[in-house]
Short mmCIF file of C-alpha atoms in Angstrom, two decimals:
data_model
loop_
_atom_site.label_atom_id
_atom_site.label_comp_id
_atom_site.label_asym_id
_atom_site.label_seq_id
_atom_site.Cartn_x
_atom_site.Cartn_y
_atom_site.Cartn_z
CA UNK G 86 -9.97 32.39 -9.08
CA UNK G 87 -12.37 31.69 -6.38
CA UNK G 88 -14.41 28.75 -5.76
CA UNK G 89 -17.64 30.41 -6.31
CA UNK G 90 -16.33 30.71 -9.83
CA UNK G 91 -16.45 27.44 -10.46
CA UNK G 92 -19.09 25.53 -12.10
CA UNK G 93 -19.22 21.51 -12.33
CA UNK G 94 -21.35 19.36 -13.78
CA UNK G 95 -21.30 15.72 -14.74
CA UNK G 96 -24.60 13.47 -15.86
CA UNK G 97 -24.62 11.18 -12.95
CA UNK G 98 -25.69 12.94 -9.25
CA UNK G 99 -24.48 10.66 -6.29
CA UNK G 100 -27.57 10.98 -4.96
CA UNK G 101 -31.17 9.83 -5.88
CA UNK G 102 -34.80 10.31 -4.24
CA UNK G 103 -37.54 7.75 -3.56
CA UNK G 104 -40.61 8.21 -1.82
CA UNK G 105 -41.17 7.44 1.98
CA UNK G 106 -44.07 5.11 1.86
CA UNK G 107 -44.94 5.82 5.09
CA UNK G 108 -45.28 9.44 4.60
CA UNK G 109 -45.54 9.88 1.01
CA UNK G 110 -42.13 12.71 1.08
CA UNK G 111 -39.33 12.65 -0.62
CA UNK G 112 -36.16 11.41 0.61
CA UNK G 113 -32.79 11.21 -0.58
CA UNK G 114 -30.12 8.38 -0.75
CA UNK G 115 -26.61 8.10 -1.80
CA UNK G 116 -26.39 5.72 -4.62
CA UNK G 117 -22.91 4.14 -3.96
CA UNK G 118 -19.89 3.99 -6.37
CA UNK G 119 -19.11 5.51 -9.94
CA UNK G 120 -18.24 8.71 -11.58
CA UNK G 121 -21.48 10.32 -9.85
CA UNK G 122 -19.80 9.70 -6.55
CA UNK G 123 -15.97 10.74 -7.87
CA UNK G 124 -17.30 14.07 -8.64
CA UNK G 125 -19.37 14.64 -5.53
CA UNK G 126 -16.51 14.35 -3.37
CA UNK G 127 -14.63 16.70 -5.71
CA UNK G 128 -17.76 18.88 -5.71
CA UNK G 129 -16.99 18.57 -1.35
CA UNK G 130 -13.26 19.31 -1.83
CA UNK G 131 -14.14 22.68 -3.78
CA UNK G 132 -16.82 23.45 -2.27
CA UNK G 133 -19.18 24.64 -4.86
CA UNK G 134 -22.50 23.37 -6.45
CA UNK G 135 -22.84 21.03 -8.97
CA UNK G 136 -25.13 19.90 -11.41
CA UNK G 137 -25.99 16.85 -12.42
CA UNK G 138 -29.32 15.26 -14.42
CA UNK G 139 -32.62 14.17 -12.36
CA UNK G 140 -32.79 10.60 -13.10
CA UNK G 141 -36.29 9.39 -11.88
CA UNK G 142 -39.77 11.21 -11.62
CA UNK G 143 -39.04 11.27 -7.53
CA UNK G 144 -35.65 13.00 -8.49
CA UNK G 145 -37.56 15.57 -11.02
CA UNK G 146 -40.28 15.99 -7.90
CA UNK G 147 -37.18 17.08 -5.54
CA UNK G 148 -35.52 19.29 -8.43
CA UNK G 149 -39.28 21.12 -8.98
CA UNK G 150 -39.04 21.53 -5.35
CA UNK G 151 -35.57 22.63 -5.11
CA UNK G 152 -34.72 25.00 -7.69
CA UNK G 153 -31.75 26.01 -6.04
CA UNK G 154 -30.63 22.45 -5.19
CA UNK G 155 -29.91 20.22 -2.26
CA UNK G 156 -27.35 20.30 0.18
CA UNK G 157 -26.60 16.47 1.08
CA UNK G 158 -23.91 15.02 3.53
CA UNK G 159 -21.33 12.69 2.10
CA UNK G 160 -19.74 9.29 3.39
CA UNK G 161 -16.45 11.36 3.82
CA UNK G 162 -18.32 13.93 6.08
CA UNK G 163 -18.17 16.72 3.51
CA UNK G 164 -21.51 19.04 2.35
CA UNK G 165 -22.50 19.45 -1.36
CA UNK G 166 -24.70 21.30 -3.32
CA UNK G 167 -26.89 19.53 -5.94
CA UNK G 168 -28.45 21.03 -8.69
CA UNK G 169 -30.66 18.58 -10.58
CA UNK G 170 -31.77 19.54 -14.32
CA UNK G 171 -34.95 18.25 -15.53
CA UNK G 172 -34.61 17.03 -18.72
CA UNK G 173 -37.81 15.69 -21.26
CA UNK G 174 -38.71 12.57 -19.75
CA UNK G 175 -38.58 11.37 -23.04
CA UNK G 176 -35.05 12.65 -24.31
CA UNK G 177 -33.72 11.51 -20.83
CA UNK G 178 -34.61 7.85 -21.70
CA UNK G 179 -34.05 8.31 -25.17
CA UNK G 180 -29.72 9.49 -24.11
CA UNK G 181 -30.14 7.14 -21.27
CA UNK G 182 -31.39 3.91 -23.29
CA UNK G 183 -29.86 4.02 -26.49
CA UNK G 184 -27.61 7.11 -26.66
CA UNK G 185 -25.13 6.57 -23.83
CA UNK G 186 -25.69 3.09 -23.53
CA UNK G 187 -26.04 1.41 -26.70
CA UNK G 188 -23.50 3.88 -28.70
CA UNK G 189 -21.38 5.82 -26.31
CA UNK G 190 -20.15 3.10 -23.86
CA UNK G 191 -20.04 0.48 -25.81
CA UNK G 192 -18.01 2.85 -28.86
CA UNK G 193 -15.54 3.96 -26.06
CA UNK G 194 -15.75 0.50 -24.02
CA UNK G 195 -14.77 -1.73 -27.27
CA UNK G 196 -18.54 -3.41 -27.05
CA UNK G 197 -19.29 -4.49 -30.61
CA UNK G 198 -17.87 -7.67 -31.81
CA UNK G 199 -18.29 -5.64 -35.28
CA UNK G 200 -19.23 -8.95 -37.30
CA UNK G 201 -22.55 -8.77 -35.85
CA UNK G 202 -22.81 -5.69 -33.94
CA UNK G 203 -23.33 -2.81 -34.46
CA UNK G 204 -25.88 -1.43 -37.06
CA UNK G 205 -27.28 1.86 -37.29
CA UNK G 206 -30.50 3.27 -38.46
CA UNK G 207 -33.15 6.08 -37.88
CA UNK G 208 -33.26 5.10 -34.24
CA UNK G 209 -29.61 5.97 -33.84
CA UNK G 210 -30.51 9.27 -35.71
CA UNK G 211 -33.39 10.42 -33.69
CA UNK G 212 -30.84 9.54 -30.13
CA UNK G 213 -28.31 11.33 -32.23
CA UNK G 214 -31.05 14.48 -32.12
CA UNK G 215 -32.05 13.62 -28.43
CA UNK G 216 -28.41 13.56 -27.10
CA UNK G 217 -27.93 17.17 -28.69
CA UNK G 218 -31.13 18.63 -26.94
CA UNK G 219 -29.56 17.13 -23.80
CA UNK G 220 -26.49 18.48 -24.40
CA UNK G 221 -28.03 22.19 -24.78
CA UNK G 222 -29.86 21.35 -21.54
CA UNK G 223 -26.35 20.74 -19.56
CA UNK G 224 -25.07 23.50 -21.28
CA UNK G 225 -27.20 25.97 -20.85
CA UNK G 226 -27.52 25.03 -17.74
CA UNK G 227 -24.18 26.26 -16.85
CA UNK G 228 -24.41 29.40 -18.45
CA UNK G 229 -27.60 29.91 -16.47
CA UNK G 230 -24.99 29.57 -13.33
CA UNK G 231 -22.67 31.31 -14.14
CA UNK G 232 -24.12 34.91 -15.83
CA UNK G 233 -23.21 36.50 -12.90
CA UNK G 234 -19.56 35.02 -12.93
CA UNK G 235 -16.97 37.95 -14.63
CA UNK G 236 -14.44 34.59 -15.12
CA UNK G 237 -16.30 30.92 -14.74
CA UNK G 238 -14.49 28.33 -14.89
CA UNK G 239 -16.30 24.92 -15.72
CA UNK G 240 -15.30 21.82 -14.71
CA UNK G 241 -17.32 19.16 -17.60
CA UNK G 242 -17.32 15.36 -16.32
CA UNK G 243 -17.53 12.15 -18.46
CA UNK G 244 -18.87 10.58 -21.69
CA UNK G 245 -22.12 11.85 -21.68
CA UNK G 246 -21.05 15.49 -21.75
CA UNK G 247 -18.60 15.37 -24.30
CA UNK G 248 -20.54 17.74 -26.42
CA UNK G 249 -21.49 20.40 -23.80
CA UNK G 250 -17.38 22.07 -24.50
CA UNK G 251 -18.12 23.82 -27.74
CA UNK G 252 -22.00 25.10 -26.92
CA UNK G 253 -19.86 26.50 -23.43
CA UNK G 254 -17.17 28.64 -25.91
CA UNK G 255 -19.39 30.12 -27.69
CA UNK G 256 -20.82 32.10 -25.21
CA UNK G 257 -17.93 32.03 -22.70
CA UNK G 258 -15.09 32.51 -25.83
CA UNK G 259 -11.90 33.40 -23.08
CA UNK G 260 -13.15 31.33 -20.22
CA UNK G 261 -11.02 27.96 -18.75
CA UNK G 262 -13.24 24.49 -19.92
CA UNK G 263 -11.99 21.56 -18.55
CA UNK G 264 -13.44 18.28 -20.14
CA UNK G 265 -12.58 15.13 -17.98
CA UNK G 266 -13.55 11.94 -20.11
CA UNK G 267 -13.72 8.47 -17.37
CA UNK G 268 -13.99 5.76 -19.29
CA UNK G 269 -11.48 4.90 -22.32
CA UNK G 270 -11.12 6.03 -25.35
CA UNK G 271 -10.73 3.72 -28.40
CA UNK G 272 -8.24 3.60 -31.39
CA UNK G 273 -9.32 5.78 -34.37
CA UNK G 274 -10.68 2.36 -36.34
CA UNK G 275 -12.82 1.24 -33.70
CA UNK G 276 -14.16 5.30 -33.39
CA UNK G 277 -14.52 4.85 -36.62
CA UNK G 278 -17.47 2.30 -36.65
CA UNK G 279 -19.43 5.19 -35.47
CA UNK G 280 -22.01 6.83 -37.34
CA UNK G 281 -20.40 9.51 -39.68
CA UNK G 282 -22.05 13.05 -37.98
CA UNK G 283 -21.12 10.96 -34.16
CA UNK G 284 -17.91 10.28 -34.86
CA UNK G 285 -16.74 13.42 -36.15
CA UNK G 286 -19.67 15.57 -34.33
CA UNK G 287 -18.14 14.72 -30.71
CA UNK G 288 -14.41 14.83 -31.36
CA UNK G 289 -15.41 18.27 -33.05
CA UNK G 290 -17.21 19.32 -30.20
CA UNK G 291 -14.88 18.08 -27.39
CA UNK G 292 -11.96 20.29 -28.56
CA UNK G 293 -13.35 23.58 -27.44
CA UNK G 294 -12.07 22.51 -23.96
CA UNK G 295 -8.91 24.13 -23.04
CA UNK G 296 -7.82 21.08 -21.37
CA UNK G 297 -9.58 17.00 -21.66
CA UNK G 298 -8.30 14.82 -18.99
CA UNK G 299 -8.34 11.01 -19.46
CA UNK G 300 -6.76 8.79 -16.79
CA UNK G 301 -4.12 6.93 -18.68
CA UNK G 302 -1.92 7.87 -21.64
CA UNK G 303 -3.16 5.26 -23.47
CA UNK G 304 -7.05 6.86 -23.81
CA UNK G 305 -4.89 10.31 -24.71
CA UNK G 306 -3.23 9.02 -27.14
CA UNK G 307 -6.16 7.15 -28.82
CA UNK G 308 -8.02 10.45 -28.41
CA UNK G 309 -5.30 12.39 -30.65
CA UNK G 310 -4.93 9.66 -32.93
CA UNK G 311 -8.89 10.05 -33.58
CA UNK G 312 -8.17 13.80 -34.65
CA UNK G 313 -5.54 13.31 -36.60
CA UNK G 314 -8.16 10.46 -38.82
CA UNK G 315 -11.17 12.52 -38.24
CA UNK G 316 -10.07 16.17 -38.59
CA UNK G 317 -8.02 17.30 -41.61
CA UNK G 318 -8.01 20.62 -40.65
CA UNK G 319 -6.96 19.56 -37.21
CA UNK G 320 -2.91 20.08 -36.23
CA UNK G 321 -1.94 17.41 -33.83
CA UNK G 322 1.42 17.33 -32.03
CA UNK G 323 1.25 13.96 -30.74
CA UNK G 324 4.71 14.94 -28.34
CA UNK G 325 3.09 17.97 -26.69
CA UNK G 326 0.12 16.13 -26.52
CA UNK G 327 -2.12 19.57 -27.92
CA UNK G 328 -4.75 19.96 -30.79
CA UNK G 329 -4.51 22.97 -33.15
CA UNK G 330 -7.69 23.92 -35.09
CA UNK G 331 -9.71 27.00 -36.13
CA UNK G 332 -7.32 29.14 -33.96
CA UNK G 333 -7.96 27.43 -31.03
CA UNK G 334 -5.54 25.02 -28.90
CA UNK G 335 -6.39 22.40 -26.83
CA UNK G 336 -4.11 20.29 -24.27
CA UNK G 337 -4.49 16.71 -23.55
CA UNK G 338 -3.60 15.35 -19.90
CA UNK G 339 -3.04 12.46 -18.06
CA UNK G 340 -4.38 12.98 -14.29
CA UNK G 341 -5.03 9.49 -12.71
CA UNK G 342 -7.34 9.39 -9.71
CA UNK G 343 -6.37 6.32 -7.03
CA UNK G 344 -9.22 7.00 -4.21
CA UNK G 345 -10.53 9.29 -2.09
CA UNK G 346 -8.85 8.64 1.63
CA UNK G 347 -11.79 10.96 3.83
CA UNK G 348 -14.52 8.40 2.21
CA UNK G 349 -12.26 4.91 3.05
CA UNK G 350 -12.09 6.32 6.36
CA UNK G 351 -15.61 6.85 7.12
CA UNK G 352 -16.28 3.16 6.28
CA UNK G 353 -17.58 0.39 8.43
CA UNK G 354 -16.60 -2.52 6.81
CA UNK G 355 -18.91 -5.95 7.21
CA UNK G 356 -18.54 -8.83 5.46
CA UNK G 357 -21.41 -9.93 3.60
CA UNK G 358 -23.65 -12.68 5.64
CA UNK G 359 -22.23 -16.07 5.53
CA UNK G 360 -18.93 -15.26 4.08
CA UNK G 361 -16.54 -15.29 7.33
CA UNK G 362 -18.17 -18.88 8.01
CA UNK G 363 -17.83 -20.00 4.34
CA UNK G 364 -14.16 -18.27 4.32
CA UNK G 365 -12.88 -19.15 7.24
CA UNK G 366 -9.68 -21.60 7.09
CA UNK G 367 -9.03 -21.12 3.49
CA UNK G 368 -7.22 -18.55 1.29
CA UNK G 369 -9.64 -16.92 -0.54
CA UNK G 370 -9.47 -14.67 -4.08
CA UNK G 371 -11.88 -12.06 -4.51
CA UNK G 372 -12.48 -10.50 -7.74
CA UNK G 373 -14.93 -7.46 -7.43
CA UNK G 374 -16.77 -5.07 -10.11
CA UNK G 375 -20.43 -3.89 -11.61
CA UNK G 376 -22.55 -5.90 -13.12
CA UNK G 377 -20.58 -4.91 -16.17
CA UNK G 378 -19.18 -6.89 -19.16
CA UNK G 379 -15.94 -5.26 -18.76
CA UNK G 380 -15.47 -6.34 -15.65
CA UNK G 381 -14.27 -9.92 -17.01
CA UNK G 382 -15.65 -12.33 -14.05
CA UNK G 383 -16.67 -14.73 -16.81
CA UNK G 384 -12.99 -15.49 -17.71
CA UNK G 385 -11.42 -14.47 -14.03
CA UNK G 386 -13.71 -17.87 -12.41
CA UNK G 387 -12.22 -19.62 -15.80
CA UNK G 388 -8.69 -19.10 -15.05
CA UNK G 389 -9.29 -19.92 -11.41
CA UNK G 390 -10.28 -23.17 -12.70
CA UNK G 391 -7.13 -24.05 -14.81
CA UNK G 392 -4.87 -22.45 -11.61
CA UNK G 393 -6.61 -25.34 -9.62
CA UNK G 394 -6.38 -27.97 -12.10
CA UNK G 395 -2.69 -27.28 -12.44
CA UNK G 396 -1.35 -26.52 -9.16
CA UNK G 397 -2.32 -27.41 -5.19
CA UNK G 398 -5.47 -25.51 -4.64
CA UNK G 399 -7.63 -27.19 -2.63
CA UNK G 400 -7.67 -24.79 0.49
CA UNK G 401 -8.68 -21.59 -1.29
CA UNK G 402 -11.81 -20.25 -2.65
CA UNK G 403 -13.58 -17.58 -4.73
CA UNK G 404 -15.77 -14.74 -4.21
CA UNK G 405 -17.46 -12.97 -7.16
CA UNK G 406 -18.04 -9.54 -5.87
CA UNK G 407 -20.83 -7.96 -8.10
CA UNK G 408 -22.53 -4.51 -7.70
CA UNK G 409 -26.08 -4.54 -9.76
CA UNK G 410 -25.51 -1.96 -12.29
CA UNK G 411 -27.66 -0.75 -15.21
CA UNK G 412 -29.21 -4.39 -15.57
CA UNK G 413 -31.77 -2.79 -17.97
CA UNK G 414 -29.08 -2.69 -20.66
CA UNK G 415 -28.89 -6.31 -22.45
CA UNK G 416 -25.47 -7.13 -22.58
CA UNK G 417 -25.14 -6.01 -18.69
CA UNK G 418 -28.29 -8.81 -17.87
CA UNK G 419 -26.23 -11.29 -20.45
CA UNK G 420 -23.00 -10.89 -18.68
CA UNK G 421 -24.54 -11.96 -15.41
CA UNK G 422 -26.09 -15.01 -16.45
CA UNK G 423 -22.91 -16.03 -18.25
CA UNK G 424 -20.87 -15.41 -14.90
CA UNK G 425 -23.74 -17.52 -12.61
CA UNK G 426 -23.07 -19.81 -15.56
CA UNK G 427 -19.15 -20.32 -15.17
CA UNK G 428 -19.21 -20.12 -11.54
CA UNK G 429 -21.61 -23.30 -11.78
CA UNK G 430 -20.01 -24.94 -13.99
CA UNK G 431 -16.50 -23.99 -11.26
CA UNK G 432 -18.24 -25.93 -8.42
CA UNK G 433 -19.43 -29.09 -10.27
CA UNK G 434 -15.59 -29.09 -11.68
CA UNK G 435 -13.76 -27.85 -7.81
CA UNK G 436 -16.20 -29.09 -5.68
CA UNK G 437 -19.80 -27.54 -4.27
CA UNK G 438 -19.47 -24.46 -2.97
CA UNK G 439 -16.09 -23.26 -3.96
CA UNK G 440 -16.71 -20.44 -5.92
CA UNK G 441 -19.89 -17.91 -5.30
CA UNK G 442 -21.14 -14.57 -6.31
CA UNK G 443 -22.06 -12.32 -3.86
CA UNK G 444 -24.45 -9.09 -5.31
CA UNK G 445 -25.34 -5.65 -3.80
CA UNK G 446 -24.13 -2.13 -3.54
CA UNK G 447 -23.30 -1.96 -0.05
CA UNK G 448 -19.63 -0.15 -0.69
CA UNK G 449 -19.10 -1.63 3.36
CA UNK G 450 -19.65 -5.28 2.14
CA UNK G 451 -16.90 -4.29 -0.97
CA UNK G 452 -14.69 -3.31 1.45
CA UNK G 453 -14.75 -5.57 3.95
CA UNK G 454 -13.95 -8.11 1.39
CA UNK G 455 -11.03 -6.42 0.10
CA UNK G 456 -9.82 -6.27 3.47
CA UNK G 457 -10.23 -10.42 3.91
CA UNK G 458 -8.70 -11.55 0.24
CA UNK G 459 -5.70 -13.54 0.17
CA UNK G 460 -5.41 -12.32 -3.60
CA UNK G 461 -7.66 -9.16 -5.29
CA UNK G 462 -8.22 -9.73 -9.03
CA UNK G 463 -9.04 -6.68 -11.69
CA UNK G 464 -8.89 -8.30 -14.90
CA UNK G 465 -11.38 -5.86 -17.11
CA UNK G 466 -11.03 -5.85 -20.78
CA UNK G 467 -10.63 -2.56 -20.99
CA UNK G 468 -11.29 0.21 -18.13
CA UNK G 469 -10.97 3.64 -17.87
CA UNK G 470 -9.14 3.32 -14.72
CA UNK G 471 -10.38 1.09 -11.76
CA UNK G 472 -9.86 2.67 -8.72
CA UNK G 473 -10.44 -0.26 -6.86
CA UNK G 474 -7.38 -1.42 -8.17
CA UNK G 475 -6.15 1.47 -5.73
CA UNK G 476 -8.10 0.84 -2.78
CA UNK G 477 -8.15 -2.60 -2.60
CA UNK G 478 -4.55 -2.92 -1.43
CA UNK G 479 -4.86 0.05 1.12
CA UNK G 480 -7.31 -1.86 2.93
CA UNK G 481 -6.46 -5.53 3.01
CA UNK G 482 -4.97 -7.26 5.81
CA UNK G 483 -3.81 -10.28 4.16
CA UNK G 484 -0.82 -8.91 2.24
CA UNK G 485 -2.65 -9.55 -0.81
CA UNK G 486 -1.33 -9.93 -4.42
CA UNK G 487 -3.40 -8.43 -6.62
CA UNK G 488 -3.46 -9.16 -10.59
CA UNK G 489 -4.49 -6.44 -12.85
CA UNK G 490 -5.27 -6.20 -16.43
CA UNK G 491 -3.06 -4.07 -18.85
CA UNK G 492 -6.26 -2.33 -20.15
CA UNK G 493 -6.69 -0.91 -16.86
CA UNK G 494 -6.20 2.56 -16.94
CA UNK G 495 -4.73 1.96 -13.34
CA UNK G 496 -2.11 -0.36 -15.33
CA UNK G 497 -0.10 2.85 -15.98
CA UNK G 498 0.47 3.52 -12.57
CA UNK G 499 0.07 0.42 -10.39
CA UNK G 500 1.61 -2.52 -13.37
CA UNK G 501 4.88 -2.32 -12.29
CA UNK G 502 3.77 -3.42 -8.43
CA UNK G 503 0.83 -6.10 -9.46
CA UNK G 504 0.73 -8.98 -11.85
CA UNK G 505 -0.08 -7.53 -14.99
CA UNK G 506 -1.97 -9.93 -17.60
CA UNK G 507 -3.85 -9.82 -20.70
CA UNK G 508 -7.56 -9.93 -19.87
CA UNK G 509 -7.93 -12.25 -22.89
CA UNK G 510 -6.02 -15.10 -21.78
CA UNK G 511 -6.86 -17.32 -19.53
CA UNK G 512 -4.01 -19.73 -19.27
CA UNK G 513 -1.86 -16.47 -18.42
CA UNK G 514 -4.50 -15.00 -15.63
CA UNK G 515 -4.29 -19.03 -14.16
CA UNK G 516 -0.33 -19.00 -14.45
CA UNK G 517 -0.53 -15.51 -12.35
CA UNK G 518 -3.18 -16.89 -9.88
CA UNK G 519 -0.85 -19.92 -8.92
CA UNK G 520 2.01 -17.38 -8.38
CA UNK G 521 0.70 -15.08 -6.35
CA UNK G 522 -0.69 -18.03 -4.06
CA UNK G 523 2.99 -19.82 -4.25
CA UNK G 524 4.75 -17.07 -3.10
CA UNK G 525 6.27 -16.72 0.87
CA UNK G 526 5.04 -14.86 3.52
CA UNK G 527 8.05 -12.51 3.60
CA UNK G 528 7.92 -11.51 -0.20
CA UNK G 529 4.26 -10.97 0.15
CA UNK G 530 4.66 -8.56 3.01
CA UNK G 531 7.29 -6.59 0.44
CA UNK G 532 5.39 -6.23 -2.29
CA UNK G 533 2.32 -5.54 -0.53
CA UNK G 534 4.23 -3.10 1.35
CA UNK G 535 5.68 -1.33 -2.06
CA UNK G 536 2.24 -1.49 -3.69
CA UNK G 537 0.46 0.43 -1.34
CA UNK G 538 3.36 3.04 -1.39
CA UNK G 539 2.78 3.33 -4.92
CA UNK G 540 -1.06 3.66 -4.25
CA UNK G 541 -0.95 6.05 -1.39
CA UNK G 542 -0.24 9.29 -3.43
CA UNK G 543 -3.08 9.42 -6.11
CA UNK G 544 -5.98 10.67 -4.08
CA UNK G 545 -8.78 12.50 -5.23
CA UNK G 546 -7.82 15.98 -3.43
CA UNK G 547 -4.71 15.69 -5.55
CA UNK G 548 -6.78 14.42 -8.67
CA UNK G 549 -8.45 17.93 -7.92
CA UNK G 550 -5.32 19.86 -7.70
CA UNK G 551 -4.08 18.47 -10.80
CA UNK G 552 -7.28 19.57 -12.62
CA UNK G 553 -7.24 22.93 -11.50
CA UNK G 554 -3.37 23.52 -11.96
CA UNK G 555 -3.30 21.74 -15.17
CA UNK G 556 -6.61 23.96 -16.72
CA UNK G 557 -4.78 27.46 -15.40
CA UNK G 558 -1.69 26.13 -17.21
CA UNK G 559 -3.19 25.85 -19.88
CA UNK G 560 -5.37 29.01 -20.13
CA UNK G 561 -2.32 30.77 -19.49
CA UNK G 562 -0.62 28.75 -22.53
CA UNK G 563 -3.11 29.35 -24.77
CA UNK G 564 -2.75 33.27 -24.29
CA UNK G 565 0.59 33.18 -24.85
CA UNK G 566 0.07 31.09 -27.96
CA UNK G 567 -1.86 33.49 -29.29
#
């Protein structure tokens, strides 16, 4: 199989156009951090184009002017290919707004409290009918790419594409799909709260795929255990981890990604502006993430609060790391106000100017302040992996602890070398804070020394490899099943 064979797409492009208002042209950015930027640097590692969905009318503009895509450089140094599709402006926002947003992430992300969210009605039926001309878009797409190919493979990334798998085999019925699904996946009662055709409709259409990837066994499991409630006709060997139905077998993997080492390289770390000063002499605890309600800064500045009630705290402070992210959707604007909130209400308890946020997507500012913490915290409520979890600790200089939530899907690989808590408890996530600053400078040095160990292996050319060894697995497999 060649690499001109292969066809990837995902719904997020790293990249995104604005207009020069000097000269009125296009020009093109790298939006920083994500799934858009995972799979560019895979796109870099294979070498072949990728497609992805124009986002903005300046990105449709480019994509009318570049039918045959882009070619940008990336932060690790590598080339890609980007093929932007323009989509209906108004289906676009329709799958952007409500569909992906509103059903998908929060369905997968455990974002209804269920007593009063959510409810469904013929706005959720007319996304329902906007995410499936989307999908054909994506899909066809692809096939549009690859008519020349005698044996495409496709390489189908994230939430938003779920669907794309089954329109794929049934023009492609013998070639290798690989679905790889980034964010969580929830247990079959929470699915459940779905609408009826959703629920059923995307498991239905996801099993085409020779292989779906997840990042944790956890999101696997909860993906077969949605079959097995969903699908009657559906055999489901929880063991082998494969999916039997209407002649067709598909294999679930685990394949966790850590980081990509080329694009931590090529970094210039900088703290942001008035940090070092407001830093300096004290330990401080960084806990970094999008603007996000998964991300769990609400109850992380809580817990720091207890830790320092409790225990000798009065040289360290906190930095709220926050990258602005979709703060069009509700519950994203909600969480940050509820955040700005706690960490108010931290100072008038600690002391002015102990804790503070710090907000932008400058991916050097991120790292630079992984590099200063004295102790990293990752305390999501769920997440389909983290990889800062991963980076974090291959950059600091402090010998940092870090603590990390047990719905990470990093958990499964990195709990065993981090404090593992439950991203619900507070008194638990203050116990662990008070630990991790109580500890010695000789069993710091240790465990930092055995977490990055742990860390160093999972990098995203061998997140790659273990896509494209794991699909030709199980394409052969599936031939000699049959």
């Amino acid at each position: 199989m060649t690499t001109t064979d292969v066809f990837l797409a995902s719904k997020r492009a790293a990249l995104s156009y604005d207009t020069d208002p000097g000269t009125g042209e296009l020009r093109a950015w790298l939006a920083p951090g994500g799934t858009g930027n995972v799979v560019a640097e895979q796109a870099g590692v294979l070498n072949v184009s990728w497609i992805a969905s124009a986002d903005s009318d300046d990105d449709r503009r480019a994509a009318a002017a570049n039918p045959e895509g882009v070619t940008m450089r990336l932060h690790s140094g590598r080339d890609i290919r980007v093929r932007l599709i323009r989509h209906d402006e108004r289906v676009f926002r329709s799958v952007q707004n409500h569909v992906t947003a509103d059903l998908l992430w929060a369905a997968n992300n455990y974002g209804w409290d269920r007593w009063t969210q959510p409810s469904f009605d013929a706005a959720t039926r007319a996304g329902w009918s906007d995410f499936d001309r989307f999908t054909h878009d994506f899909a066809d797409e692809l096939l549009k790419s690859s008519a020349t190919s005698a044996d495409p493979l496709f390489l189908v990334h994230d939430y938003q594409l779920v669907r794309v798998p089954a329109l794929l085999r049934e023009q492609r019925p013998h070639a290798p799909i690989l679905l790889f699904v980034h964010i969580p996946w929830p247990s079959a009662d929470y699915w459940r709260v779905l609408p009826r055709e959703a629920r059923a409709g995307i498991v239905r259409d996801m099993l085409p795929a020779t292989t779906i990837g997840f990042f944790a066994d956890r999101w696997c499991r909860n993906f077969l255990d949605c079959v097995a409630d969903l699908l009657p006709d559906a055999r489901v060997d929880r063991e082998a981890m494969t999916v039997e139905r209407q002649g067709h077998r598909t294999q679930l993997r685990t394949m966790p990604l850590g980081y990509s080492p080329l694009t931590l390289d090529g970094r210039q770390p900088e703290l942001p502006e008035g940090v070092e000063e407001w830093a300096s002499g004290h330990r401080l605890v960084v806990h970094s993430g999008r603007t996000d309600p998964i991300k769990n800064a609400e109850r992380a500045v809580r817990a720091f609060v207890l830790a320092a009630r409790s225990g000798d705290l009065a040289d360290v402070r906190m930095l709220v790391r926050m990258n602005p992210n979709r703060l069009y959707v509700p519950a994203n604007a909600d969480y940050v106000r509820r955040v700005e909130a706690a960490v108010s209400e931290a100072n008038a308890a600690l002391g002015p100017d102990t804790v503070r946020i710090h907000t932008d997507n400058d991916v050097n500012h991120t790292i630079a302040c992984f590099r200063r913490a004295d102790l990293l915290m990752f305390n999501s409520t769920v997440d389909g992996q983290n990889l800062s979890t991963f980076e974090a600790p291959l950059v600091n200089e402090h010998d940092a602890d870090v603590i990390l939530s047990e719905m990470c899907g990093a958990a499964e690989v990195l709990g065993p070398y981090c404090r593992t808590v439950n991203p619900f408890d507070l008194a638990e996530q203050a116990e662990a804070i008070g630990a991790a600053l109580a500890q010695d400078d000789g069993e710091r040095a240790r465990s930092a020394a055995r977490r990055r160990e742990a860390a160093r292996p999972w990098t995203l050319e061998s997140w790659v490899r273990a896509q494209l060894d794991g699909l030709a697995a199980d394409h052969g497999a599936r031939h000699d099943h049959h």
